[in-house]
Amino acid sequence: MAFVLNMDRTNLSNAISDNLAADLGFTNDDVNTTIMVYAILFTIFTLPSNFVSKRIGAHLWIPIMMNAWGVITWAHCLIHNLPGFFVIRVLIAVTEAGFIPACLYYLTSWYKTKELATRLAWFWGIQSFASAFSGLISFGIFRLRGVGGMEGWKWLFLIDGIFTHIVGFVAFVYLPARPSRTQGLLRGKKGWFDERQMKIAVTRLIRDDMSKTEQHNSRITLEDIKLSILDTKVWTHLITTFTGYMAITPITTYLPSIIRDGGFETTTANLLTVPSYIINLIFSIIVAWSSDRHGEVSLHAMVGVLWSIACFTALRVMPATSGRWETFGAAMMAAASPSWHGMHIAWLSSNVAPVGKRVLCLSAMIGSANICAVPGAKIYQTHDAPRYYYGNTINIALQAVAGFLFMFQRMRYDLTNRWRARKWAKMTEEEKEHYRQNTTDKGSNRLDFRFRI
């Protein structure tokens, strides 16, 4: 499911290299504008979508959204000008907005805290594989230009839309609601677990996080909203995502174009994007696995931060006379930087409670990772092409800020844990029990709550 989501996003960058803008009568700066609008609407519709997901169940809401954006994806074949392209991208944003938050909510109902980082790395990693696959099939599909009176990039969106419908239909009849309800449809009358296995699956989650006992029954309240807004630690996570993720928009959107402008043919340039996504997938999973194993996130996230700084610096200092393979190597490795986003989300999820607050914060995190595309879409400007020296200077600065924020958040969690531990140790058993029964502190604000470092 995550695979087909990212097919659309990568298809756009591949379509740009196949002269989408020129075919429709506008420029890449107009494409940047639609990317900004997409990011804004995606962020706006993320939160209300999670209310729907919690109300009807993520197992139903996810395939509904998939089939909706599947229609919009193949509808790219029907556009002929900028207004049509603008409308399609608006509808794509609206229909895709709730998918990732719904998936995150769904995954937290199946996996323990220390299992999430690796699973989320796979979740985002498979999106990298989708990007690689999109670049690979673009090499062949773009050769269909003229067949049926359509451009090559229109064939790309058509095939992707049909594939999305297929996966969306299977999701309808395959996804179970929760570990305690896996019977029915493709899962069979007996479901995935017998009675003993079901109890183990549920008990292990509750022992990991007591708040998950109310995950499927509670609704988001005004108190949850208040707790989310007033938690400055959550805001630090959001700002880290906003600044650190901003550089992804320009490098992934224009990677095929940068490679093409370096001296390769359009079809070859799209094929050469594949290694970056494969490298990203492999290293993202390795780093996330290590993070889960050692129970530490921030230092592992710094691997991706430092990798990005090094590669954007290489792009910035490379002379204009550099050969096409040098340009390809630097750009490819910049796009291949290991993603810390999945680990970061798992870190946030483990450090916020109760469930309603967690749902809202996960939505806000996804919103932050998308709204950053608004300024991110303007980092690589037409006048700065094809090497984007000015844009890469901005990318270096953004990564440096993200690295500082990761270290700041780590220090803050550590100091808070130490302060709470000292205060808790000074209390008698009677005082501790009185606190447990009578405190007005909620979730992660409780004195007996410990943050994951």
CSV table of C-alpha atoms in Angstrom, one decimal, residues 225-235 357:
chain,number,residue,atom,x,y,z
A,225,ILE,CA,-6.1,18.5,21.7
A,226,LYS,CA,-5.0,20.7,24.6
A,227,LEU,CA,-2.3,18.3,25.8
A,228,SER,CA,-0.9,18.1,22.2
A,229,ILE,CA,-0.8,21.9,21.7
A,230,LEU,CA,0.8,22.7,25.0
A,231,ASP,CA,3.5,20.0,24.9
A,232,THR,CA,6.7,21.8,23.8
A,233,LYS,CA,8.5,18.5,23.4
A,234,VAL,CA,6.0,17.6,20.6
A,235,TRP,CA,6.7,21.0,19.0
A,357,LYS,CA,-2.9,12.7,22.1
